[in-house]
């Protein structure tokens, strides 16, 4: 008997590992973004992909059977280069590929170009500064600056200052005007342009400010009042016209804590003054003075007492409801003289008998208001009749008055009572014909008598 035996064996058939390829980006990757690497394997089974870098460590991925296509992303966190090694093995065979990744900072728009314009020219020296405002991590290393000054002068390959990442240049412009300055920032991968305007002005001189006003917004324009042309009425619209030599961008004016601006070529400021006000401005070699005036209201003049005898005093009181700081008060007692008042009352004495009309006046260079009072100055009259003509007064003989003519014996004297208690008598005597026709009237007022009402005639006639 023949025995036959069978044996079974397991034969593993593998495909040889082959065809590894690795691709990296052809261009540099911007810092802060990811670089994508692509890997393919044509043949192999049960393979392990090992991604290895110094910056990011190692990563492992297993695949059962090729072909395999896989990608791996690496984020650029700083400017520079790093390498990636890819090892693929199936336990028996290994293949390896290396790729380089370039990380770069682009120029970006994180820049400010400034100048110290405007300046007075010619000539005018201008400082031009380029500042980097971004995070220092993203500053484009190896970049440089070209500056076009706008007057056909260009400076190239200007390096950045260490650590500050700024560039500062000075340039002298020979003529006034407007220039466009351009800064070109570039590295091997990127270029950006930044611009600024340079203004070189003519020297300003001979500033003149001329003021006129109108009583309403659309009214006629008038010159200011007063000897110095400084005064305007309340609620007037005042036009301030500015004239100056040189190039002007704008005008600025401050009135009553308000700032007014006018861009060139507008050179007229218009302002309404709604309260009594005095503007005194001394700047830019210009002195500007404006006084806003109003009319006095409620002006009154009271006389106390309003009826007096000659030599007595009367008190005048001047009152008003409102006035402005520029108004003067005057008083005229109606005797030909005017007094400027600094007080509200005045004491006055009239020496002659009459009816007076004193005047108080409130006035400035624009407005005037008058008010009148009445004062009666009178002396009590007395009618005195001559009764006796005999006299022994030999000091003042009346021969000069009476000769061989015929006179009317009756006459009248007005007696005024003075504080001295003396009587002053005004006498008149009519020279007549026998038929009582008056030839002339003779004034004999020079005769004086104290405490006596008698007329003393030294001789008969």
CSV table of C-alpha atoms in Angstrom, one decimal, residues 24-299:
chain,number,residue,atom,x,y,z
A,24,UNK,CA,6.9,71.6,-4.4
A,25,UNK,CA,5.5,75.0,-5.4
A,26,UNK,CA,7.5,76.6,-8.2
A,27,UNK,CA,7.1,80.1,-6.7
A,28,UNK,CA,7.8,81.2,-3.2
A,29,UNK,CA,4.9,81.1,-0.7
A,30,UNK,CA,3.8,84.2,1.1
A,31,UNK,CA,4.5,84.1,4.9
A,32,UNK,CA,1.2,83.3,6.7
A,33,UNK,CA,-0.1,81.0,3.9
A,34,UNK,CA,0.4,77.3,3.2
A,35,UNK,CA,2.7,75.7,0.7
A,36,UNK,CA,1.2,72.5,-0.8
A,37,UNK,CA,3.5,69.5,-1.6
A,38,UNK,CA,2.3,66.7,-3.9
A,39,UNK,CA,3.6,63.1,-3.9
A,40,UNK,CA,2.8,60.1,-6.1
A,41,UNK,CA,3.9,56.4,-5.9
A,42,UNK,CA,3.4,54.2,-9.0
A,43,UNK,CA,4.0,50.7,-7.5
A,44,UNK,CA,3.9,49.2,-4.1
A,45,UNK,CA,1.8,47.6,-1.4
A,46,UNK,CA,1.5,48.3,2.3
A,47,UNK,CA,3.6,51.4,2.1
A,48,UNK,CA,4.3,54.0,4.7
A,49,UNK,CA,4.8,57.7,3.7
A,50,UNK,CA,7.1,59.6,6.2
A,51,UNK,CA,7.1,63.4,5.8
A,52,UNK,CA,10.1,64.8,7.7
A,53,UNK,CA,11.2,68.5,8.2
A,54,UNK,CA,13.4,70.2,10.8
A,55,UNK,CA,10.8,72.9,11.3
A,56,UNK,CA,7.6,70.8,11.5
A,57,UNK,CA,8.8,67.4,12.7
A,58,UNK,CA,7.6,64.1,11.1
A,59,UNK,CA,4.3,62.8,9.9
A,60,UNK,CA,3.3,59.2,8.9
A,61,UNK,CA,0.6,57.9,6.6
A,62,UNK,CA,0.0,54.3,5.5
A,63,UNK,CA,-1.4,53.1,2.2
A,64,UNK,CA,-2.4,49.5,1.3
A,65,UNK,CA,-1.6,49.6,-2.4
A,66,UNK,CA,-0.2,51.9,-5.1
A,67,UNK,CA,-0.7,53.9,-7.1
A,68,UNK,CA,-0.9,56.6,-4.4
A,69,UNK,CA,-1.5,60.4,-4.8
A,70,UNK,CA,-1.2,62.5,-1.6
A,71,UNK,CA,-0.6,66.1,-0.6
A,72,UNK,CA,0.9,67.7,2.5
A,73,UNK,CA,0.5,71.4,3.5
A,74,UNK,CA,3.1,73.4,5.4
A,75,UNK,CA,2.4,76.9,6.6
A,76,UNK,CA,5.1,79.5,6.2
A,77,UNK,CA,5.6,81.2,9.5
A,78,UNK,CA,8.7,83.2,8.7
A,79,UNK,CA,10.7,84.3,5.7
A,80,UNK,CA,13.3,81.9,4.4
A,81,UNK,CA,13.7,78.3,3.0
A,82,UNK,CA,13.1,74.9,4.5
A,83,UNK,CA,13.4,71.3,3.0
A,84,UNK,CA,10.9,68.5,3.2
A,85,UNK,CA,12.1,64.8,3.0
A,86,UNK,CA,9.6,62.2,2.0
A,87,UNK,CA,10.5,58.5,2.7
A,88,UNK,CA,8.3,55.7,1.4
A,89,UNK,CA,8.9,52.1,2.4
A,90,UNK,CA,7.1,48.8,2.2
A,91,UNK,CA,9.3,47.1,4.8
A,92,UNK,CA,11.7,45.7,2.2
A,93,UNK,CA,12.3,48.5,-0.1
A,94,UNK,CA,12.6,52.3,0.6
A,95,UNK,CA,12.6,55.3,-1.7
A,96,UNK,CA,13.2,58.9,-0.7
A,97,UNK,CA,12.6,62.3,-2.3
A,98,UNK,CA,13.5,65.9,-1.1
A,99,UNK,CA,11.7,69.2,-1.9
A,100,UNK,CA,12.6,72.7,-1.0
A,101,UNK,CA,10.0,75.3,0.1
A,102,UNK,CA,10.6,79.1,-0.2
A,103,UNK,CA,8.8,81.4,2.2
A,104,UNK,CA,8.8,85.1,1.4
A,105,UNK,CA,7.2,88.3,2.7
A,106,UNK,CA,5.5,90.3,-0.1
A,107,UNK,CA,6.0,94.1,-0.1
A,108,UNK,CA,2.3,94.5,0.8
A,109,UNK,CA,0.5,97.9,1.3
A,110,UNK,CA,1.5,98.4,4.9
A,111,UNK,CA,3.5,101.6,4.2
A,112,UNK,CA,3.0,105.3,4.6
A,113,UNK,CA,4.8,107.9,2.6
A,114,UNK,CA,5.0,111.3,4.3
A,115,UNK,CA,6.6,114.7,3.6
A,116,UNK,CA,7.0,117.9,5.6
A,117,UNK,CA,5.2,119.8,2.9
A,118,UNK,CA,4.1,122.5,2.5
A,119,UNK,CA,7.3,124.7,2.6
A,120,UNK,CA,8.2,128.1,1.4
A,121,UNK,CA,10.2,128.2,-1.9
A,122,UNK,CA,12.4,128.8,-3.7
A,123,UNK,CA,14.5,127.0,-2.8
A,124,UNK,CA,12.6,124.6,-0.6
A,125,UNK,CA,14.1,121.6,1.3
A,126,UNK,CA,11.6,118.8,1.7
A,127,UNK,CA,12.0,115.7,4.0
A,128,UNK,CA,10.5,112.6,2.5
A,129,UNK,CA,9.9,109.6,4.8
A,130,UNK,CA,8.6,106.0,4.1
A,131,UNK,CA,7.4,104.1,7.1
A,132,UNK,CA,6.6,100.4,7.4
A,133,UNK,CA,3.4,100.0,9.5
A,134,UNK,CA,3.0,96.2,9.4
A,135,UNK,CA,4.1,93.4,11.7
A,136,UNK,CA,7.9,93.0,11.7
A,137,UNK,CA,7.4,89.3,11.0
A,138,UNK,CA,6.1,90.1,7.6
A,139,UNK,CA,8.7,92.8,6.7
A,140,UNK,CA,10.0,91.9,3.2
A,141,UNK,CA,13.7,91.2,3.8
A,142,UNK,CA,16.0,92.2,1.0
A,143,UNK,CA,13.7,94.9,-0.3
A,144,UNK,CA,14.8,98.4,-1.3
A,145,UNK,CA,13.3,101.7,-2.3
A,146,UNK,CA,13.5,103.9,-5.4
A,147,UNK,CA,12.2,107.5,-5.0
A,148,UNK,CA,11.1,109.7,-7.8
A,149,UNK,CA,11.0,113.3,-6.5
A,150,UNK,CA,8.7,114.5,-9.2
A,151,UNK,CA,11.2,117.0,-10.7
A,152,UNK,CA,13.1,114.6,-13.0
A,153,UNK,CA,15.4,113.5,-10.1
A,154,UNK,CA,15.3,109.9,-9.0
A,155,UNK,CA,17.3,108.1,-6.3
A,156,UNK,CA,17.4,104.2,-6.6
A,157,UNK,CA,18.3,101.3,-4.3
A,158,UNK,CA,17.9,103.1,-1.0
A,159,UNK,CA,18.3,100.6,1.8
A,160,UNK,CA,16.1,100.5,4.9
A,161,UNK,CA,17.3,101.6,8.2
A,162,UNK,CA,18.2,98.8,10.6
A,163,UNK,CA,15.4,97.6,12.9
A,164,UNK,CA,13.2,100.7,12.2
A,165,UNK,CA,12.3,99.5,8.6
A,166,UNK,CA,12.1,103.2,7.6
A,167,UNK,CA,13.7,105.4,4.9
A,168,UNK,CA,14.2,109.1,5.1
A,169,UNK,CA,15.5,111.3,2.3
A,170,UNK,CA,15.8,115.1,1.9
A,171,UNK,CA,15.5,116.9,-1.4
A,172,UNK,CA,15.8,120.5,-2.5
A,173,UNK,CA,13.3,121.9,-5.0
A,174,UNK,CA,14.5,124.9,-6.9
A,175,UNK,CA,11.0,126.2,-7.9
A,176,UNK,CA,7.7,126.5,-6.2
A,177,UNK,CA,4.8,124.4,-7.3
A,178,UNK,CA,3.1,121.0,-6.8
A,179,UNK,CA,5.2,117.8,-7.2
A,180,UNK,CA,4.1,114.2,-7.1
A,181,UNK,CA,6.6,112.0,-5.1
A,182,UNK,CA,6.6,108.3,-5.8
A,183,UNK,CA,8.3,105.6,-3.7
A,184,UNK,CA,8.7,102.1,-5.3
A,185,UNK,CA,9.3,99.3,-2.8
A,186,UNK,CA,10.4,96.0,-4.3
A,187,UNK,CA,12.1,92.7,-3.6
A,188,UNK,CA,12.7,89.7,-5.8
A,189,UNK,CA,9.0,88.7,-5.7
A,190,UNK,CA,6.9,91.8,-5.4
A,191,UNK,CA,6.7,95.5,-6.1
A,192,UNK,CA,4.4,98.2,-4.7
A,193,UNK,CA,4.2,102.0,-5.4
A,194,UNK,CA,3.3,104.7,-2.9
A,195,UNK,CA,2.7,108.4,-3.6
A,196,UNK,CA,2.5,111.7,-1.9
A,197,UNK,CA,2.1,115.4,-3.0
A,198,UNK,CA,4.7,118.0,-2.2
A,199,UNK,CA,3.5,121.6,-2.1
A,200,UNK,CA,6.1,124.5,-2.3
A,201,UNK,CA,4.5,127.8,-1.7
A,202,UNK,CA,5.5,131.4,-2.5
A,203,UNK,CA,6.2,133.4,0.6
A,204,UNK,CA,3.1,135.1,2.0
A,205,UNK,CA,3.4,138.9,2.6
A,206,UNK,CA,1.4,142.1,2.7
A,207,UNK,CA,-1.8,140.7,4.2
A,208,UNK,CA,-4.6,143.3,4.2
A,209,UNK,CA,-8.0,142.7,5.7
A,210,UNK,CA,-10.7,145.2,4.7
A,211,UNK,CA,-14.1,145.3,6.5
A,212,UNK,CA,-17.5,146.5,5.2
A,213,UNK,CA,-21.0,145.8,6.3
A,214,UNK,CA,-24.7,145.6,5.3
A,215,UNK,CA,-27.7,146.1,7.5
A,216,UNK,CA,-29.4,143.0,6.2
A,217,UNK,CA,-28.2,139.9,4.4
A,218,UNK,CA,-29.0,141.3,0.9
A,219,UNK,CA,-28.5,145.0,1.7
A,220,UNK,CA,-26.1,147.5,0.2
A,221,UNK,CA,-22.5,147.3,1.3
A,222,UNK,CA,-21.3,150.3,3.3
A,223,UNK,CA,-18.1,151.4,4.9
A,224,UNK,CA,-17.6,151.2,8.6
A,225,UNK,CA,-18.3,154.2,10.8
A,226,UNK,CA,-16.0,156.2,13.1
A,227,UNK,CA,-12.7,158.0,12.6
A,228,UNK,CA,-10.8,154.8,12.3
A,229,UNK,CA,-13.5,152.9,10.3
A,230,UNK,CA,-14.1,150.4,13.1
A,231,UNK,CA,-17.8,150.7,14.0
A,232,UNK,CA,-20.8,148.7,12.8
A,233,UNK,CA,-24.4,148.6,14.1
A,234,UNK,CA,-25.8,145.6,16.0
A,235,UNK,CA,-27.0,142.7,13.9
A,236,UNK,CA,-25.0,143.9,10.9
A,237,UNK,CA,-23.5,141.5,8.4
A,238,UNK,CA,-19.8,142.3,8.2
A,239,UNK,CA,-17.7,141.2,5.2
A,240,UNK,CA,-14.0,140.7,5.9
A,241,UNK,CA,-12.1,140.7,2.6
A,242,UNK,CA,-8.5,139.3,2.7
A,243,UNK,CA,-5.8,140.2,0.2
A,244,UNK,CA,-2.3,138.8,0.4
A,245,UNK,CA,0.8,138.3,-1.8
A,246,UNK,CA,1.8,134.7,-2.4
A,247,UNK,CA,0.1,131.3,-2.8
A,248,UNK,CA,-2.8,130.7,-0.5
A,249,UNK,CA,-4.4,127.4,0.4
A,250,UNK,CA,-7.0,128.6,2.8
A,251,UNK,CA,-7.8,131.5,5.2
A,252,UNK,CA,-8.7,131.0,8.9
A,253,UNK,CA,-10.4,133.6,11.1
A,254,UNK,CA,-11.5,133.5,14.7
A,255,UNK,CA,-14.4,135.6,15.9
A,256,UNK,CA,-16.1,135.3,19.3
A,257,UNK,CA,-14.5,131.9,19.9
A,258,UNK,CA,-15.8,130.7,16.5
A,259,UNK,CA,-13.3,129.5,13.9
A,260,UNK,CA,-14.2,130.4,10.3
A,261,UNK,CA,-12.4,128.8,7.3
A,262,UNK,CA,-12.4,129.7,3.6
A,263,UNK,CA,-10.6,127.7,0.9
A,264,UNK,CA,-8.7,129.7,-1.8
A,265,UNK,CA,-9.8,131.4,-4.0
A,266,UNK,CA,-12.7,132.4,-1.6
A,267,UNK,CA,-11.2,135.3,0.4
A,268,UNK,CA,-14.3,136.9,2.0
A,269,UNK,CA,-15.6,136.0,5.5
A,270,UNK,CA,-19.2,137.0,6.3
A,271,UNK,CA,-20.3,137.2,9.9
A,272,UNK,CA,-23.3,138.6,11.7
A,273,UNK,CA,-22.7,140.3,15.0
A,274,UNK,CA,-25.6,139.7,17.3
A,275,UNK,CA,-24.3,141.3,20.5
A,276,UNK,CA,-22.3,144.4,21.5
A,277,UNK,CA,-18.7,143.3,21.0
A,278,UNK,CA,-15.2,144.6,20.4
A,279,UNK,CA,-12.9,142.6,18.3
A,280,UNK,CA,-9.2,143.4,18.5
A,281,UNK,CA,-6.9,141.1,16.6
A,282,UNK,CA,-3.2,141.6,16.0
A,283,UNK,CA,-1.6,138.9,14.0
A,284,UNK,CA,0.3,138.4,10.7
A,285,UNK,CA,1.3,142.1,11.0
A,286,UNK,CA,-2.4,143.1,10.7
A,287,UNK,CA,-4.4,144.9,13.3
A,288,UNK,CA,-8.1,144.4,13.0
A,289,UNK,CA,-10.6,146.2,15.3
A,290,UNK,CA,-14.4,146.0,15.1
A,291,UNK,CA,-16.8,147.7,17.5
A,292,UNK,CA,-20.4,146.6,17.5
A,293,UNK,CA,-22.7,149.4,18.6
A,294,UNK,CA,-26.4,149.6,19.6
A,295,UNK,CA,-28.9,152.4,20.1
A,296,UNK,CA,-29.6,153.5,23.7
A,297,UNK,CA,-33.2,152.7,24.8
A,298,UNK,CA,-35.4,154.3,27.4
A,299,UNK,CA,-33.3,157.5,27.8
